[in-house]
CSV table of C-alpha atoms and ligand atoms in Angstrom, one decimal:
chain,number,residue,atom,x,y,z
A,1,MET,CA,-118.2,-97.7,39.4
A,2,ASP,CA,-116.8,-99.7,41.9
A,3,LEU,CA,-117.7,-103.1,40.1
A,4,SER,CA,-115.3,-103.6,37.5
A,5,PRO,CA,-112.6,-105.9,37.8
A,6,ILE,CA,-110.3,-102.9,36.8
A,7,PRO,CA,-108.0,-102.3,39.8
A,8,ASP,CA,-108.3,-98.6,41.0
A,9,PRO,CA,-105.7,-96.3,40.0
A,10,THR,CA,-103.1,-95.9,42.9
A,11,LEU,CA,-102.3,-92.3,45.0
A,12,ALA,CA,-99.8,-91.7,42.2
A,13,GLU,CA,-100.5,-93.1,39.0
A,14,LEU,CA,-103.8,-90.8,40.1
A,15,ILE,CA,-101.8,-87.5,40.6
A,16,ALA,CA,-99.7,-88.5,37.7
A,17,LEU,CA,-102.4,-88.2,35.0
A,18,ARG,CA,-103.3,-84.8,36.3
A,19,PRO,CA,-101.0,-82.5,35.5
A,20,HIS,CA,-102.5,-79.6,37.9
A,21,LEU,CA,-101.8,-82.0,40.8
A,22,SER,CA,-98.5,-82.6,42.4
A,23,ARG,CA,-97.2,-83.2,46.0
A,24,ASP,CA,-94.5,-81.7,47.9
A,25,ALA,CA,-92.6,-83.5,50.2
A,26,LEU,CA,-93.3,-80.7,52.9
A,27,ALA,CA,-96.7,-78.8,51.8
A,28,GLY,CA,-98.6,-82.2,51.1
A,29,LEU,CA,-100.8,-82.2,47.7
A,30,MET,CA,-101.1,-79.4,45.5
A,31,LEU,CA,-103.3,-77.8,42.7
A,32,ASP,CA,-101.3,-75.3,40.2
A,33,ASP,CA,-98.3,-75.5,42.8
A,34,VAL,CA,-100.9,-74.1,46.0
A,35,PRO,CA,-100.4,-76.2,48.9
A,36,LEU,CA,-104.1,-77.5,50.4
A,37,GLY,CA,-103.4,-78.3,53.5
A,38,ALA,CA,-103.1,-74.4,53.3
A,39,ILE,CA,-106.4,-73.7,52.0
A,40,ALA,CA,-108.1,-76.1,54.5
A,41,ASP,CA,-106.2,-74.6,57.3
A,42,ALA,CA,-107.5,-71.2,56.8
A,43,VAL,CA,-110.8,-71.2,55.0
A,44,GLY,CA,-111.6,-75.0,56.9
A,45,THR,CA,-113.3,-77.8,55.1
A,46,PRO,CA,-115.1,-79.2,53.1
A,47,VAL,CA,-114.2,-76.4,50.3
A,48,TRP,CA,-114.0,-76.5,46.5
A,49,VAL,CA,-111.6,-75.0,45.2
A,50,TYR,CA,-110.7,-74.1,41.4
A,51,ALA,CA,-107.5,-73.7,39.8
A,52,ALA,CA,-108.2,-70.8,37.6
A,53,ASP,CA,-104.8,-71.6,35.1
A,54,THR,CA,-106.2,-75.3,34.8
A,55,MET,CA,-109.3,-73.8,33.9
A,56,ARG,CA,-107.9,-71.1,31.1
A,57,ALA,CA,-105.3,-73.8,29.9
A,58,ARG,CA,-108.2,-76.5,28.7
A,59,TYR,CA,-110.3,-73.4,27.0
A,60,ARG,CA,-107.7,-72.4,25.6
A,61,ALA,CA,-106.5,-76.4,24.3
A,62,LEU,CA,-109.8,-76.9,22.9
A,63,ALA,CA,-110.6,-73.3,21.4
A,64,GLY,CA,-106.9,-73.7,19.5
A,65,ALA,CA,-108.3,-77.6,18.2
A,66,LEU,CA,-111.5,-76.0,17.3
A,67,LYS,CA,-110.0,-72.7,16.0
A,68,ASN,CA,-111.4,-71.5,12.0
A,69,LEU,CA,-114.0,-74.5,13.0
A,70,ALA,CA,-116.2,-73.9,15.7
A,71,ARG,CA,-116.6,-71.7,18.0
A,72,VAL,CA,-116.7,-72.5,22.1
A,73,HIS,CA,-120.1,-71.7,24.1
A,74,TYR,CA,-119.5,-72.7,27.8
A,75,ALA,CA,-122.2,-74.9,28.6
A,76,VAL,CA,-122.8,-72.6,32.6
A,77,LYS,CA,-125.0,-75.6,34.4
A,78,ALA,CA,-121.4,-77.5,34.7
A,79,ASN,CA,-120.5,-74.4,37.0
A,80,ASP,CA,-122.2,-71.3,37.2
A,81,HIS,CA,-119.5,-69.4,39.1
A,82,LEU,CA,-119.6,-66.3,38.6
A,83,ALA,CA,-115.8,-66.1,38.5
A,84,VAL,CA,-115.6,-69.2,36.2
A,85,LEU,CA,-118.3,-67.4,33.5
A,86,ALA,CA,-115.3,-64.6,33.9
A,87,LEU,CA,-112.7,-66.5,33.1
A,88,PHE,CA,-114.1,-67.9,30.4
A,89,ALA,CA,-115.4,-64.8,29.3
A,90,ALA,CA,-111.9,-63.0,29.5
A,91,GLU,CA,-111.5,-65.9,26.7
A,92,GLY,CA,-113.9,-64.7,24.5
A,93,ALA,CA,-116.0,-67.8,24.7
A,94,GLY,CA,-119.4,-67.5,24.6
A,95,ALA,CA,-122.3,-69.5,26.9
A,96,ASP,CA,-125.0,-72.0,26.5
A,97,VAL,CA,-127.8,-71.2,29.3
A,98,VAL,CA,-130.7,-73.4,30.8
A,99,SER,CA,-132.6,-70.9,32.8
A,100,LEU,CA,-133.7,-67.0,33.3
A,101,GLY,CA,-131.0,-67.6,36.4
A,102,GLU,CA,-128.0,-69.1,33.8
A,103,LEU,CA,-128.8,-65.9,31.7
A,104,ARG,CA,-128.2,-63.2,34.7
A,105,ARG,CA,-125.5,-65.0,35.9
A,106,VAL,CA,-123.7,-64.9,32.0
A,107,ARG,CA,-125.1,-61.4,31.8
A,108,ARG,CA,-123.4,-60.4,35.7
A,109,ALA,CA,-120.3,-62.1,34.1
A,110,GLY,CA,-119.8,-59.6,30.9
A,111,ILE,CA,-120.9,-62.4,28.6
A,112,ASP,CA,-122.8,-60.9,25.8
A,113,THR,CA,-126.3,-62.0,25.5
A,114,ARG,CA,-125.6,-61.9,21.6
A,115,ASP,CA,-123.5,-65.3,22.2
A,116,VAL,CA,-125.6,-66.7,24.7
A,117,VAL,CA,-127.5,-70.0,23.4
A,118,PHE,CA,-130.6,-70.9,25.5
A,119,SER,CA,-131.4,-74.3,25.5
A,120,GLY,CA,-133.5,-76.8,27.5
A,121,VAL,CA,-136.8,-78.9,27.5
A,122,GLY,CA,-139.3,-76.8,29.2
A,123,LYS,CA,-138.3,-72.8,29.0
A,124,THR,CA,-141.5,-71.0,30.3
A,125,PRO,CA,-143.1,-68.0,28.7
A,126,ASP,CA,-141.6,-65.4,31.0
A,127,GLU,CA,-137.6,-67.5,30.4
A,128,LEU,CA,-138.7,-66.9,26.6
A,129,ARG,CA,-140.1,-63.4,27.1
A,130,ALA,CA,-136.5,-62.5,28.9
A,131,ALA,CA,-134.4,-64.1,26.2
A,132,LEU,CA,-135.9,-62.4,23.3
A,133,ALA,CA,-136.2,-58.6,25.1
A,134,GLU,CA,-131.9,-59.3,26.1
A,135,GLY,CA,-131.5,-60.1,22.6
A,136,VAL,CA,-129.8,-64.1,23.3
A,137,GLY,CA,-128.1,-65.1,20.0
A,138,GLN,CA,-130.5,-68.5,19.7
A,139,ILE,CA,-132.8,-70.3,21.7
A,140,ASN,CA,-132.6,-74.0,21.1
A,141,VAL,CA,-136.2,-75.2,19.9
A,142,GLU,CA,-136.8,-78.8,21.6
A,143,SER,CA,-140.6,-79.9,20.3
A,144,ALA,CA,-143.1,-78.6,17.8
A,145,GLU,CA,-145.0,-77.4,20.5
A,146,GLU,CA,-142.3,-74.8,22.0
A,147,LEU,CA,-141.9,-73.5,18.4
A,148,GLU,CA,-145.4,-72.8,18.1
A,149,MET,CA,-145.4,-71.1,21.9
A,150,ILE,CA,-141.4,-69.0,20.9
A,151,ALA,CA,-143.0,-68.0,17.4
A,152,ALA,CA,-146.4,-65.9,19.6
A,153,LEU,CA,-144.2,-64.7,22.5
A,154,ALA,CA,-142.0,-63.1,19.8
A,155,ARG,CA,-144.8,-61.6,17.5
A,156,ALA,CA,-146.8,-60.5,20.4
A,157,MET,CA,-143.1,-58.9,21.4
A,158,GLY,CA,-142.6,-57.8,17.2
A,159,LYS,CA,-139.5,-59.1,17.2
A,160,ARG,CA,-138.3,-62.5,15.6
A,161,ALA,CA,-137.1,-65.0,17.5
A,162,PRO,CA,-133.4,-66.8,15.9
A,163,VAL,CA,-134.2,-70.2,16.5
A,164,ALA,CA,-131.8,-73.8,15.8
A,165,LEU,CA,-134.2,-76.6,15.9
A,166,ARG,CA,-132.9,-79.4,18.7
A,167,VAL,CA,-132.8,-82.7,16.5
A,168,ASN,CA,-132.7,-85.7,18.5
A,169,PRO,CA,-130.8,-88.2,16.4
A,170,ASP,CA,-131.1,-91.5,18.2
A,171,ILE,CA,-128.2,-92.2,19.1
A,172,ASP,CA,-126.8,-94.0,22.3
A,173,ALA,CA,-123.9,-91.9,23.3
A,174,GLY,CA,-122.7,-95.0,25.5
A,175,THR,CA,-122.7,-93.2,28.5
A,176,HIS,CA,-124.5,-93.6,32.0
A,177,PRO,CA,-128.3,-93.7,31.3
A,178,LYS,CA,-129.2,-90.6,33.3
A,179,ILE,CA,-126.3,-88.4,31.6
A,180,THR,CA,-127.6,-89.8,27.7
A,181,THR,CA,-130.2,-87.3,26.1
A,182,GLY,CA,-129.7,-88.3,22.4
A,183,ARG,CA,-132.2,-91.7,22.8
A,184,ARG,CA,-135.5,-91.7,20.6
A,185,GLU,CA,-137.1,-92.7,24.9
A,186,ASN,CA,-135.1,-89.4,25.7
A,187,LYS,CA,-137.3,-86.2,26.5
A,188,PHE,CA,-134.9,-84.1,24.1
A,189,GLY,CA,-134.7,-82.8,21.1
A,190,ILE,CA,-137.2,-83.5,17.9
A,191,PRO,CA,-136.7,-86.8,15.5
A,192,ALA,CA,-134.7,-86.1,12.8
A,193,ALA,CA,-137.9,-87.4,10.8
A,194,ALA,CA,-140.1,-84.4,11.6
A,195,ILE,CA,-137.2,-81.7,10.8
A,196,PRO,CA,-138.0,-81.7,7.4
A,197,ALA,CA,-141.6,-80.4,8.0
A,198,LEU,CA,-140.8,-77.9,11.0
A,199,TYR,CA,-138.0,-76.6,9.3
A,200,ALA,CA,-140.2,-75.8,6.4
A,201,HIS,CA,-142.8,-74.6,8.9
A,202,ALA,CA,-140.4,-72.3,11.3
A,203,SER,CA,-139.0,-70.3,8.2
A,204,GLN,CA,-142.6,-69.4,7.2
A,205,LEU,CA,-143.9,-68.3,11.1
A,206,ALA,CA,-143.4,-63.9,11.2
A,207,GLY,CA,-142.1,-64.5,14.8
A,208,ILE,CA,-138.9,-67.1,13.7
A,209,GLU,CA,-135.8,-66.7,12.4
A,210,THR,CA,-134.4,-69.9,11.5
A,211,LEU,CA,-130.5,-70.7,12.1
A,212,GLY,CA,-130.4,-74.5,11.9
A,213,LEU,CA,-129.8,-77.0,13.4
A,214,ALA,CA,-128.8,-78.1,16.9
A,215,VAL,CA,-127.7,-81.5,18.3
A,216,HIS,CA,-126.8,-82.8,21.7
A,217,ILE,CA,-126.3,-86.6,22.5
A,218,GLY,CA,-125.5,-86.4,26.2
A,219,SER,CA,-122.6,-86.1,28.8
A,220,GLN,CA,-119.1,-87.2,29.4
A,221,ILE,CA,-118.5,-89.3,26.1
A,222,THR,CA,-115.2,-90.6,26.0
A,223,SER,CA,-115.5,-91.7,22.4
A,224,ALA,CA,-115.6,-89.7,19.0
A,225,GLN,CA,-117.8,-92.2,17.4
A,226,PRO,CA,-121.3,-91.6,19.1
A,227,PHE,CA,-120.1,-87.8,18.0
A,228,ARG,CA,-119.5,-88.8,14.7
A,229,ALA,CA,-122.8,-90.8,14.1
A,230,ALA,CA,-124.2,-87.9,15.3
A,231,PHE,CA,-122.7,-84.8,13.6
A,232,ALA,CA,-123.1,-87.2,10.2
A,233,GLU,CA,-126.3,-87.5,11.0
A,234,ILE,CA,-126.7,-83.8,10.9
A,235,ALA,CA,-124.8,-82.8,8.2
A,236,ALA,CA,-127.0,-85.5,6.4
A,237,LEU,CA,-130.0,-83.1,7.7
A,238,VAL,CA,-128.8,-79.8,6.7
A,239,GLY,CA,-128.3,-81.4,2.8
A,240,ALA,CA,-132.1,-82.3,3.3
A,241,LEU,CA,-132.8,-79.4,4.4
A,242,ARG,CA,-130.7,-77.8,1.6
A,243,ALA,CA,-131.5,-79.7,-1.2
A,244,ALA,CA,-136.0,-78.3,0.0
A,245,GLY,CA,-134.3,-75.1,-0.5
A,246,GLN,CA,-134.3,-74.3,3.0
A,247,VAL,CA,-131.2,-72.0,4.8
A,248,VAL,CA,-129.5,-73.4,6.9
A,249,ARG,CA,-126.6,-71.2,8.6
A,250,ARG,CA,-125.4,-72.8,11.9
A,251,VAL,CA,-125.0,-76.2,13.7
A,252,ASP,CA,-124.3,-76.4,17.1
A,253,CYS,CA,-123.0,-79.7,18.1
A,254,GLY,CA,-123.3,-79.6,21.5
A,255,GLY,CA,-121.4,-80.9,24.5
A,256,GLY,CA,-120.6,-83.9,26.5
A,257,LEU,CA,-116.7,-84.5,26.3
A,258,GLY,CA,-115.9,-86.6,28.6
A,259,ILE,CA,-112.9,-86.1,31.4
A,260,ALA,CA,-110.8,-88.8,32.9
A,261,TYR,CA,-112.1,-89.8,36.4
A,262,ARG,CA,-110.7,-93.8,36.7
A,263,HIS,CA,-109.8,-95.5,33.5
A,264,GLU,CA,-111.5,-93.5,30.7
A,265,ALA,CA,-109.0,-92.2,28.2
A,266,ALA,CA,-110.9,-88.6,28.2
A,267,LEU,CA,-110.9,-87.6,24.9
A,268,SER,CA,-109.1,-85.1,23.0
A,269,PRO,CA,-109.8,-81.7,21.4
A,270,GLU,CA,-107.9,-82.9,18.5
A,271,ALA,CA,-110.3,-85.8,18.2
A,272,PHE,CA,-113.4,-84.1,19.0
A,273,ALA,CA,-112.5,-81.2,16.2
A,274,GLY,CA,-111.8,-84.7,14.1
A,275,ALA,CA,-115.0,-85.5,14.9
A,276,LEU,CA,-116.6,-82.4,13.6
A,277,ARG,CA,-113.8,-82.4,10.7
A,278,ALA,CA,-115.3,-85.1,9.3
A,279,SER,CA,-118.9,-84.5,8.8
A,280,LEU,CA,-119.8,-80.7,9.0
A,281,ASP,CA,-116.4,-78.9,8.1
A,282,GLY,CA,-116.2,-77.0,4.5
A,283,LEU,CA,-120.5,-76.8,4.3
A,284,ASP,CA,-120.2,-73.0,4.5
A,285,LEU,CA,-122.1,-73.7,8.2
A,286,GLU,CA,-121.3,-71.8,11.4
A,287,LEU,CA,-120.1,-74.4,13.9
A,288,ILE,CA,-120.9,-73.7,17.9
A,289,VAL,CA,-120.0,-76.2,20.1
A,290,GLU,CA,-121.2,-75.8,23.8
A,291,PRO,CA,-118.6,-78.2,26.6
A,292,GLY,CA,-119.0,-77.9,30.1
A,293,ARG,CA,-116.9,-80.7,31.9
A,294,TRP,CA,-114.2,-81.0,29.9
A,295,LEU,CA,-113.0,-77.6,30.4
A,296,VAL,CA,-113.9,-77.5,34.3
A,297,GLY,CA,-114.1,-81.0,35.4
A,298,PRO,CA,-110.8,-82.0,36.3
A,299,ALA,CA,-109.8,-77.9,37.1
A,300,GLY,CA,-111.9,-78.9,40.9
A,301,VAL,CA,-111.1,-80.4,44.7
A,302,LEU,CA,-113.1,-80.9,47.1
A,303,LEU,CA,-111.2,-80.9,50.4
A,304,ALA,CA,-113.3,-82.7,53.2
A,305,SER,CA,-111.7,-83.9,56.6
A,306,VAL,CA,-112.3,-86.7,58.7
A,307,VAL,CA,-114.6,-86.7,61.2
A,308,LEU,CA,-114.2,-90.4,61.9
A,309,VAL,CA,-113.3,-93.5,61.6
A,310,LYS,CA,-115.9,-96.1,62.6
A,311,HIS,CA,-115.0,-99.7,62.5
A,312,ALA,CA,-116.7,-102.1,60.6
A,313,ALA,CA,-116.7,-104.9,58.6
A,314,PRO,CA,-115.8,-105.7,55.7
A,315,TYR,CA,-114.0,-102.4,55.5
A,316,PRO,CA,-113.4,-99.4,58.3
A,317,PHE,CA,-116.3,-96.8,57.1
A,318,VAL,CA,-114.8,-93.4,57.1
A,319,VAL,CA,-117.1,-90.9,57.9
A,320,LEU,CA,-115.9,-87.1,56.3
A,321,ASP,CA,-117.6,-83.5,57.1
A,322,ALA,CA,-118.3,-83.3,53.1
A,323,ALA,CA,-121.4,-85.0,52.0
A,324,MET,CA,-124.0,-86.4,49.1
A,325,ASN,CA,-125.4,-83.0,50.0
A,326,ASP,CA,-122.0,-81.0,48.4
A,327,LEU,CA,-121.3,-83.4,46.1
A,328,LEU,CA,-123.8,-85.4,44.7
A,329,ARG,CA,-122.7,-87.4,41.7
A,330,PRO,CA,-121.5,-90.8,43.6
A,331,ALA,CA,-124.9,-91.3,44.9
A,332,LEU,CA,-126.9,-89.9,42.0
A,333,TYR,CA,-124.4,-91.1,38.9
A,334,ASP,CA,-122.8,-94.1,40.9
A,335,ALA,CA,-120.1,-92.0,40.0
A,336,TRP,CA,-116.7,-92.7,40.5
A,337,HIS,CA,-113.8,-89.8,41.8
A,338,GLY,CA,-110.3,-90.2,43.3
A,339,ILE,CA,-109.6,-89.6,47.1
A,340,VAL,CA,-106.5,-88.5,47.5
A,341,PRO,CA,-105.3,-87.8,51.1
A,342,LEU,CA,-103.3,-84.5,51.6
A,343,ALA,CA,-100.4,-85.7,54.2
A,344,ASP,CA,-98.5,-88.1,52.2
A,345,ALA,CA,-98.5,-91.5,54.1
A,346,ALA,CA,-96.2,-94.0,53.7
A,347,ARG,CA,-97.7,-96.3,55.9
A,348,ALA,CA,-99.8,-99.1,54.2
A,349,ALA,CA,-103.2,-99.2,52.2
A,350,ALA,CA,-106.5,-100.8,52.9
A,351,PRO,CA,-109.3,-100.6,51.4
A,352,HIS,CA,-112.0,-97.8,53.3
A,353,ALA,CA,-115.7,-97.1,53.1
A,354,ILE,CA,-115.5,-93.4,52.6
A,355,VAL,CA,-118.7,-91.9,53.4
A,356,GLY,CA,-120.5,-88.9,54.3
A,357,PRO,CA,-122.7,-87.9,57.7
A,358,VAL,CA,-126.4,-87.6,55.7
A,359,CYS,CA,-129.0,-89.5,56.8
A,360,GLU,CA,-129.1,-91.6,54.0
A,361,SER,CA,-126.9,-94.7,52.9
A,362,SER,CA,-126.5,-93.5,49.3
A,363,ASP,CA,-124.1,-91.4,51.1
A,364,ALA,CA,-121.5,-93.1,50.2
A,365,PHE,CA,-118.1,-91.4,48.0
A,366,ALA,CA,-116.5,-94.9,47.6
A,367,ALA,CA,-118.0,-98.9,48.9
A,368,ALA,CA,-113.8,-100.1,49.3
A,369,ARG,CA,-111.3,-97.8,48.0
A,370,THR,CA,-107.4,-98.6,49.2
A,371,LEU,CA,-106.0,-95.3,51.1
A,372,PRO,CA,-103.3,-95.3,53.9
A,373,PRO,CA,-105.1,-95.2,57.6
A,374,LEU,CA,-107.1,-92.3,58.0
A,375,ALA,CA,-107.8,-91.0,61.5
A,376,PRO,CA,-109.7,-88.0,62.8
A,377,GLY,CA,-108.8,-84.5,61.4
A,378,GLY,CA,-107.3,-86.2,58.9
A,379,ARG,CA,-108.0,-84.6,55.3
A,380,VAL,CA,-108.9,-85.8,51.8
A,381,ALA,CA,-109.0,-84.0,48.2
A,382,ILE,CA,-112.2,-85.3,46.1
A,383,LEU,CA,-111.2,-85.4,42.9
A,384,ASP,CA,-112.6,-84.0,39.2
A,385,VAL,CA,-115.8,-81.8,41.3
A,386,GLY,CA,-115.3,-78.8,39.2
A,387,ALA,CA,-118.2,-80.3,37.2
A,388,TYR,CA,-121.5,-80.8,38.3
A,389,GLY,CA,-120.2,-80.2,41.9
A,390,ALA,CA,-121.0,-77.5,43.8
A,391,VAL,CA,-124.0,-76.1,41.4
A,392,MET,CA,-125.6,-79.4,42.5
A,393,SER,CA,-124.9,-79.1,46.0
A,394,SER,CA,-128.5,-78.6,48.8
A,395,THR,CA,-129.0,-77.4,52.3
A,396,TYR,CA,-130.2,-80.9,52.6
A,397,ASN,CA,-129.7,-81.5,56.6
A,398,ALA,CA,-129.8,-78.2,57.4
A,399,ARG,CA,-125.8,-78.6,56.1
A,400,PRO,CA,-124.9,-74.8,55.1
A,401,LEU,CA,-123.3,-74.7,51.2
A,402,ALA,CA,-119.6,-75.4,51.4
A,403,ALA,CA,-117.2,-72.7,50.9
A,404,GLU,CA,-115.5,-72.2,47.3
A,405,VAL,CA,-112.1,-70.5,46.8
A,406,MET,CA,-109.9,-69.9,43.5
A,407,VAL,CA,-106.1,-70.4,42.8
A,408,ALA,CA,-103.6,-68.3,40.5
A,409,GLY,CA,-100.7,-67.2,40.4
A,410,GLY,CA,-99.3,-69.4,44.2
A,411,GLY,CA,-102.3,-68.0,46.1
A,412,PHE,CA,-105.9,-68.0,46.9
A,413,THR,CA,-108.8,-66.1,47.2
A,414,VAL,CA,-112.3,-67.4,48.8
A,415,ILE,CA,-114.7,-66.9,45.9
A,416,ARG,CA,-117.8,-67.9,47.7
A,417,PRO,CA,-117.6,-68.0,52.2
A,418,ARG,CA,-119.1,-70.6,54.1
A,419,GLN,CA,-123.3,-70.3,53.7
A,420,GLU,CA,-124.0,-69.2,57.6
A,421,ILE,CA,-126.4,-71.1,59.3
A,422,ALA,CA,-128.8,-68.3,59.9
A,423,ASP,CA,-128.7,-68.3,55.8
A,424,LEU,CA,-130.1,-71.2,56.0
A,425,TRP,CA,-133.6,-70.0,57.3
A,426,ARG,CA,-133.5,-66.3,55.6
A,427,GLY,CA,-136.7,-66.2,53.8
A,428,GLU,CA,-138.8,-68.3,55.7
A,429,THR,CA,-141.3,-67.3,57.6
A,430,VAL,CA,-143.7,-69.4,60.8
A,431,PRO,CA,-147.4,-68.1,59.4
A,432,GLU,CA,-149.4,-66.7,62.0
A,433,PHE,CA,-151.5,-69.8,62.8
A,434,ILE,CA,-148.8,-71.7,64.0
A,435,ALA,CA,-146.6,-69.0,66.1
A,436,ASN,CA,-149.8,-67.9,67.9
A,437,ARG,CA,-151.0,-71.4,69.3
A,438,PRO,CA,-149.8,-71.6,72.8
A,439,ALA,CA,-147.3,-74.1,73.1
A,440,CYS,CA,-146.8,-77.2,74.4
A,441,GLY,CA,-145.8,-76.9,78.2
A,442,GLY,CA,-145.5,-73.0,77.5
A,443,ALA,CA,-142.2,-73.4,77.0
A,444,VAL,CA,-141.2,-70.6,73.7
A,445,ILE,CA,-138.0,-70.7,72.3
B,1,LIG,C1,-125.9,-79.9,29.7
B,1,LIG,C2,-125.4,-79.4,28.5
B,1,LIG,C3,-124.5,-79.0,27.8
B,1,LIG,C4,-122.7,-79.7,28.4
B,1,LIG,O1,-122.5,-80.9,28.8
B,1,LIG,P1,-120.9,-81.5,29.4
B,1,LIG,O2,-121.4,-83.0,28.8
B,1,LIG,O3,-120.9,-80.4,30.7
B,1,LIG,O4,-120.5,-81.1,28.1
B,1,LIG,C5,-124.1,-78.5,26.9
B,1,LIG,N1,-125.2,-78.5,25.5
B,1,LIG,C6,-126.3,-79.0,26.4
B,1,LIG,C7,-128.2,-78.7,25.5
B,1,LIG,C8,-126.4,-79.1,27.4
B,1,LIG,O5,-128.1,-79.9,28.2
């Protein structure tokens, strides 16, 4: 949020803190050594650009810190592009999905369904039947009601559903209220106090195979402390369940690892591994983790062009050709994203309001951002949009979905072309009772 008294990082600091970004005197801002201006020239703007090598390096750093401790299941909802999923599949990742669409995406990208966890508070009977038929490795149960539903569906199919009960540990993850999930008042999971009885009941159900417990307390968590508190509570529950004679093989520790958007200290893989180790190592458990944002967030930028600069007080409005329909996070979560001009600018910097063209006042990327003067046609990169970026896009204001590009090995590939205008109404029909009405004034268009 822009309310903090701490000054924003400078453009140089934003770049220096991100090893995948660099500035070349001639080529301008580069992502994994590929000039972003060349991509904007070739593909136009707005365009999402993802750095494959950075995603891979981040996966390896996290999987390396968790070696012999926990297996990584990528949380698909952060960025579900097939190329991203295929990249993690090639690294040996499993996946965490929250819908049938995501399940089909990960299968298409080559992830084995046995390595898929199906999460979510409202999995429908159709989705659950498909998950069972396709052999999903684990279904996380979010309520007693859902447990009964899964048990009945599995029994009718002659199967046993492999489940973990998702615990709501009532822990404040210290993150934005819209992305905290582990408080009692959140809709997620089962209160810890209700777990022992429900676990015992689940283990008696013919359609259920109880694997263990799951927990996920929220997103963009930048301190190890809430993780330590949650994992300690889970470890205590595992002990209580085992003391009561239950078999607990697996704990799914969720995701939520935070990244540095502005001044936050990103959670390091080592600090997260330390939090896991403190409570859950040595308990003869299979541990899995479900990070999304941490793996892909820093590896993506959104390139936009300046449409015009509208002079206004207190700050001029810089109107971009990217908008909240492309990147929703500032409007939805007051998210702060670095904004860096592609071209080097020697001239003095002053505050600007950076906005999109959509007909909503919340279509603003920054209220007062200190940037060098921007002119129509100038280009900027909005940073750290690899997670919860393109996946949250809509076509609001009949704006086509932006193109997506992946850079690797010094070059780039378009991995989804910009949506065509005519695709905006593909599948829509005008019913006969409207189409047959004589048009006012007889005009037919
Ligand atoms: C969203 C989500 C994740 C991933 O969260 P990140 O903050 O992107 O790491 C993991 N598990 C569950 C159940 C989720 O809902």
